[in-house]
Each structure stands twice: as structure tokens, then as C-alpha cells.
Coordinates of C-alpha atoms in Angstrom, one line a residue:
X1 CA 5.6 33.4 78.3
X2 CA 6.0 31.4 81.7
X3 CA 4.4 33.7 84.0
X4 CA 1.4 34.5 81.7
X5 CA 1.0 31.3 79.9
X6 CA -2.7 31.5 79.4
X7 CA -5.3 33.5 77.9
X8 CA -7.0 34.1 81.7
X9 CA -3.7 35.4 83.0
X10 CA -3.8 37.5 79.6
X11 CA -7.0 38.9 80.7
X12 CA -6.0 39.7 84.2
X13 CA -2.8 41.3 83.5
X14 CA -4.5 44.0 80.6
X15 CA -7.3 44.5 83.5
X16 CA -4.0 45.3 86.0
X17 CA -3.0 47.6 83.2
X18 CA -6.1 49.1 83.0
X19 CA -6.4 49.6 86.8
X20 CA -3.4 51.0 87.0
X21 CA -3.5 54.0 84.5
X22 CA -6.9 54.5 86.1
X23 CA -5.6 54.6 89.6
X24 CA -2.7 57.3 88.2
X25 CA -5.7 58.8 86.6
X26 CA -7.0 60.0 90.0
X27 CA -3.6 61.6 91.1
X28 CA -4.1 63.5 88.0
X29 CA -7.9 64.8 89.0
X30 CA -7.0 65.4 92.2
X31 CA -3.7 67.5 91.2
X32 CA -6.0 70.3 88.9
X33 CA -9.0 69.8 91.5
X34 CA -5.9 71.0 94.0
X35 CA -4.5 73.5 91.8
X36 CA -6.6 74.9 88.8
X37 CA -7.6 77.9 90.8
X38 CA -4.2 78.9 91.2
X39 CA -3.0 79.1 87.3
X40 CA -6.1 78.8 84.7
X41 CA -4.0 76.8 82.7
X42 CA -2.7 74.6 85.0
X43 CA -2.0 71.0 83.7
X44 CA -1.5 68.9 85.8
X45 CA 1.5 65.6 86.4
X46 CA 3.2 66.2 89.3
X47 CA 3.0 62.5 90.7
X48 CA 3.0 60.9 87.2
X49 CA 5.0 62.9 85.7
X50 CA 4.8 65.3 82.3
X51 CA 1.0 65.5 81.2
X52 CA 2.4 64.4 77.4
X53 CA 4.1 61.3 79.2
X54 CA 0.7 60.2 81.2
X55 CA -1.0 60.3 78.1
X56 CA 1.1 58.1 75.8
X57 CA 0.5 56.2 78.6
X58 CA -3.3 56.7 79.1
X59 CA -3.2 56.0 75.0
X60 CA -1.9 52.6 75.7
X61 CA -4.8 51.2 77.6
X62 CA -8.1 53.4 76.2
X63 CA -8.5 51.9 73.1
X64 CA -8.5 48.2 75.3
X65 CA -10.6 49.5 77.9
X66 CA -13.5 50.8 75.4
X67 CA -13.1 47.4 73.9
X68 CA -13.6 45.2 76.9
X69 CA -15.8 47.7 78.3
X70 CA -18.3 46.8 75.1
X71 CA -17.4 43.7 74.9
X72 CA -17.1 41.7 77.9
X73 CA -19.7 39.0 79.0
X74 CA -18.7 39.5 82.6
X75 CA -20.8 43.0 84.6
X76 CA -18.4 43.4 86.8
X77 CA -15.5 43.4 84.0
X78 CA -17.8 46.1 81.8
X79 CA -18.6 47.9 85.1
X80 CA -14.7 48.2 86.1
X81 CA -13.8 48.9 82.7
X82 CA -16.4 52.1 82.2
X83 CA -15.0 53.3 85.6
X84 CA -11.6 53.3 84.3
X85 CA -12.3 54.4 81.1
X86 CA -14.5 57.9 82.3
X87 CA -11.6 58.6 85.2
X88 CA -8.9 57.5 82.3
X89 CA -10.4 60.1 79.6
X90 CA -11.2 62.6 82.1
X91 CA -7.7 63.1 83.0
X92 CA -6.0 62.5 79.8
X93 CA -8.5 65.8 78.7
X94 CA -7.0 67.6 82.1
X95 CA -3.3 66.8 81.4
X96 CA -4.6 68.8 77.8
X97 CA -1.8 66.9 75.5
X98 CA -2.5 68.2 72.3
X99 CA 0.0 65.1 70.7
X100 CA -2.5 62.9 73.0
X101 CA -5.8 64.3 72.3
X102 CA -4.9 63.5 68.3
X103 CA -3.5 59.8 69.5
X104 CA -7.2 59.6 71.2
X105 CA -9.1 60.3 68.2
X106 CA -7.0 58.2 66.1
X107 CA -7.1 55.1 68.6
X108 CA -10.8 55.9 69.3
X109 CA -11.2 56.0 65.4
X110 CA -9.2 52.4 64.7
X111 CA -11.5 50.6 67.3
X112 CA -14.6 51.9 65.9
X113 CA -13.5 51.3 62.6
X114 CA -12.6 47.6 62.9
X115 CA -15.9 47.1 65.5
X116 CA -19.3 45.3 64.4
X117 CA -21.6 48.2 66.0
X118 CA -19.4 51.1 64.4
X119 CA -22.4 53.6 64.6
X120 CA -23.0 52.7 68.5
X121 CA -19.5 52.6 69.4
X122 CA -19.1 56.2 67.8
X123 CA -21.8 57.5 69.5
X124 CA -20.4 56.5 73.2
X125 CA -17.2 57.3 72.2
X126 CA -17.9 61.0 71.0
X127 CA -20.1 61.2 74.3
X128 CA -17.0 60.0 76.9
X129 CA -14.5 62.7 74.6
X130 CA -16.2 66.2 73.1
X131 CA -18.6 66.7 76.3
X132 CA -15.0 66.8 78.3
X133 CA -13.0 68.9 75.6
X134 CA -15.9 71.0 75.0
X135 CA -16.7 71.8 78.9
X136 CA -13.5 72.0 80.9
X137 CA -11.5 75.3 81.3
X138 CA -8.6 73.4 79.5
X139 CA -8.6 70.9 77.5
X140 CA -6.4 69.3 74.3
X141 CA -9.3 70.6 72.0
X142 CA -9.2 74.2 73.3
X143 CA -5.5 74.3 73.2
X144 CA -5.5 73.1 69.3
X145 CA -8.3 75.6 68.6
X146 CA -6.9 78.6 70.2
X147 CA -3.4 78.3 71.4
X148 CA -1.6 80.7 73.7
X149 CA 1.6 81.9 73.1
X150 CA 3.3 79.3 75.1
X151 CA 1.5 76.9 73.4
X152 CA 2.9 78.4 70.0
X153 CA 6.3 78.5 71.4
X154 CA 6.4 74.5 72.7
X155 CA 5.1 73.8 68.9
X156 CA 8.1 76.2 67.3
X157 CA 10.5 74.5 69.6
X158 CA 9.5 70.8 68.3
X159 CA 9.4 72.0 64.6
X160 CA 12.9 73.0 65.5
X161 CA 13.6 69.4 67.3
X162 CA 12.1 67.6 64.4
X163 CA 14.0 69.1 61.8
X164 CA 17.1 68.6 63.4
X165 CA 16.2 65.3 63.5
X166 CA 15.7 65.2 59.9
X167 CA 18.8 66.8 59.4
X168 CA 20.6 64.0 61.3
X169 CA 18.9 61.0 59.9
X170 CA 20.4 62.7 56.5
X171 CA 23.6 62.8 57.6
X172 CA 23.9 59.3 59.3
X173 CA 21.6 57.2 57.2
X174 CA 23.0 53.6 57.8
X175 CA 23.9 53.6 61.4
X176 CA 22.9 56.9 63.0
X177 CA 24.2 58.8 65.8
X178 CA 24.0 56.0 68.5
X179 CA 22.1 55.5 71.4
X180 CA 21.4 58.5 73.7
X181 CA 23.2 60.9 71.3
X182 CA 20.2 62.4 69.8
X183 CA 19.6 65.0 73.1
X184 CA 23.2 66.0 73.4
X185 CA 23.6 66.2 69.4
X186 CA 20.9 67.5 68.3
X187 CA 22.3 71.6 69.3
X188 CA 24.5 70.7 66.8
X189 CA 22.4 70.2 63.9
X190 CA 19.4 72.8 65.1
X191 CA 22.1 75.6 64.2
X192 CA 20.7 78.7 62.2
X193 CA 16.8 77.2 62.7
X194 CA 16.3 78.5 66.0
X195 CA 14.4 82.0 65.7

């Protein structure tokens, strides 16, 4: 509130934002450009860590990048925005997060929805997403469609996660198990799930 005490400084700080998932969007095309010949399904996040944790991140910014991207007065701002935007989409489909391809669609979806030009807006939307999913060795879309056996076992071993997590939310409904207990506890109440 004293630092950003306007809605200018509001403006520049989202467009930081913005540039900065972008930027880490590069490391991110430049990682599977570096190693996709190696492993077919190589995802990459070496320098920004898990592909699943980029894209929550990547998630944050999108939806406001499409919007100012559409909606600025200012070229340069639409211009800087589209950049970020295609480099931003382009690795969130590399890192191929299944969890983040479905929080895509359902950003993608919210902005449309509550935009004046929802027909427009679904048509560039649509063309920045499928042409990527559809094109690229791996992508979130091909991993929902047809998933590999690893891919099977990472969704198995959540099921397993969330329904210990269940289980513990039963068990301590009031006050829980506490902050940072959930990792080490949760053993505790997966017992007799795991396969």
C-alpha cells in the first residue's frame, strides 16, 4: 500500500509480473529445445523448478496477460503483452502439466466469459492453446488423452495423497494436524490404500 499507492504503479508492477513469468518462460523453451532429443518425453524445469510448479505460476499471469493484451490502449503494452503471452503458453504446453492445462482452460474460459467480445476472444484464445497441444511431441492435451504408464502411476499416487487427506480432515476437523504436518503425517493415514 505505500510502495504501490497508485493505479500506474499497479499497472507496472502486473506488467513486471508478466515479464517475469515470460522471461522464465524462455529457460523453459530453451531446456526441451536442449533436451527433447534425448527423452521424448522430456518436460522440462530445471531452472524454474517442477513443470507443475511453473505452471501455477504461468496460471497466475495468463488470464491478465490475454486481458491487457486485448485491452490496452497503449501498442507497445498490447505488443509486450502478446510476446509474453505466446512465449508464456508455449512453455506452459512444454512443461505438459496436465493439473495446469485444465487451470488454462478454466482461466481462459472465466476471462472469455466475463469479456464484451466473448466470440473474438474465444477464437484467439483457442488459436494461442489447441494449435500448441495439438502439434508438439508432448503436450498437457496428449498426456490427458493417452497417458503412459508413468503418467497413470503419478495420478494413482495423488488419488492416494488426496484420500489421505480426506481421511485426515475427518479425523481433525476443528483444528487439523498443524502446519507442515500434512507431508510427514500423511504415511500415517495412506495405510492399506497404497496398491
Amino acid at each position: 500500500m505505500t510502495v504501490v499507492d497508485s493505479l500506474n504503479r499497479m499497472r507496472c508492477v502486473m506488467l513486471v509480473a508478466i515479464g517475469s513469468v515470460a522471461f522464465a518462460s524462455l529457460y523453459m523453451v530453451r531446456e526441451w529445445q536442449s533436451n527433447h532429443n534425448l527423452h521424448a518425453d522430456f518436460r522440462p524445469g530445471w531452472v524454474v523448478g517442477d513443470p507443475n510448479y511453473f505452471t501455477i505460476s504461468a496460471l497466475l499471469t495468463l488470464p491478465l496477460t490475454f486481458h491487457l493484451m486485448l485491452g490496452s490502449r497503449r501498442p507497445w503494452e498490447r505488443a509486450f503483452c502478446a510476446a509474453c503471452l505466446l512465449v508464456t503458453v508455449l512453455a506452459v504446453t512444454l512443461g505438459a502439466s496436465r493439473g495446469g492445462f485444465l487451470g488454462l482452460v478454466a482461466a481462459f474460459i472465466f476471462v472469455i466469459w466475463h469479456s464484451r467480445a466473448c466470440l473474438r476472444n474465444l477464437v484467439v484464445a483457442g488459436g494461442l492453446v489447441l494449435p500448441l497441444s495439438l502439434l508438439l511431441p508432448i503436450s498437457p492435451l496428449g498426456r490427458l488423452l493417452n497417458p503412459s504408464n508413468n503418467d497413470r502411476g503419478a495420478a494413482d499416487e495423488r488419488t492416494v495423497v488426496w484420500h489421505a487427506g480426506l481421511r485426515m480432515m475427518a479425523a481433525h476437523p476443528i483444528v487439523g494436524v498443524g502446519l507442515g504436518n500434512f507431508k510427514p503425517l500423511s504415511l500415517g493415514y495412506e495405510q492399506g490404500m497404497r496398491r
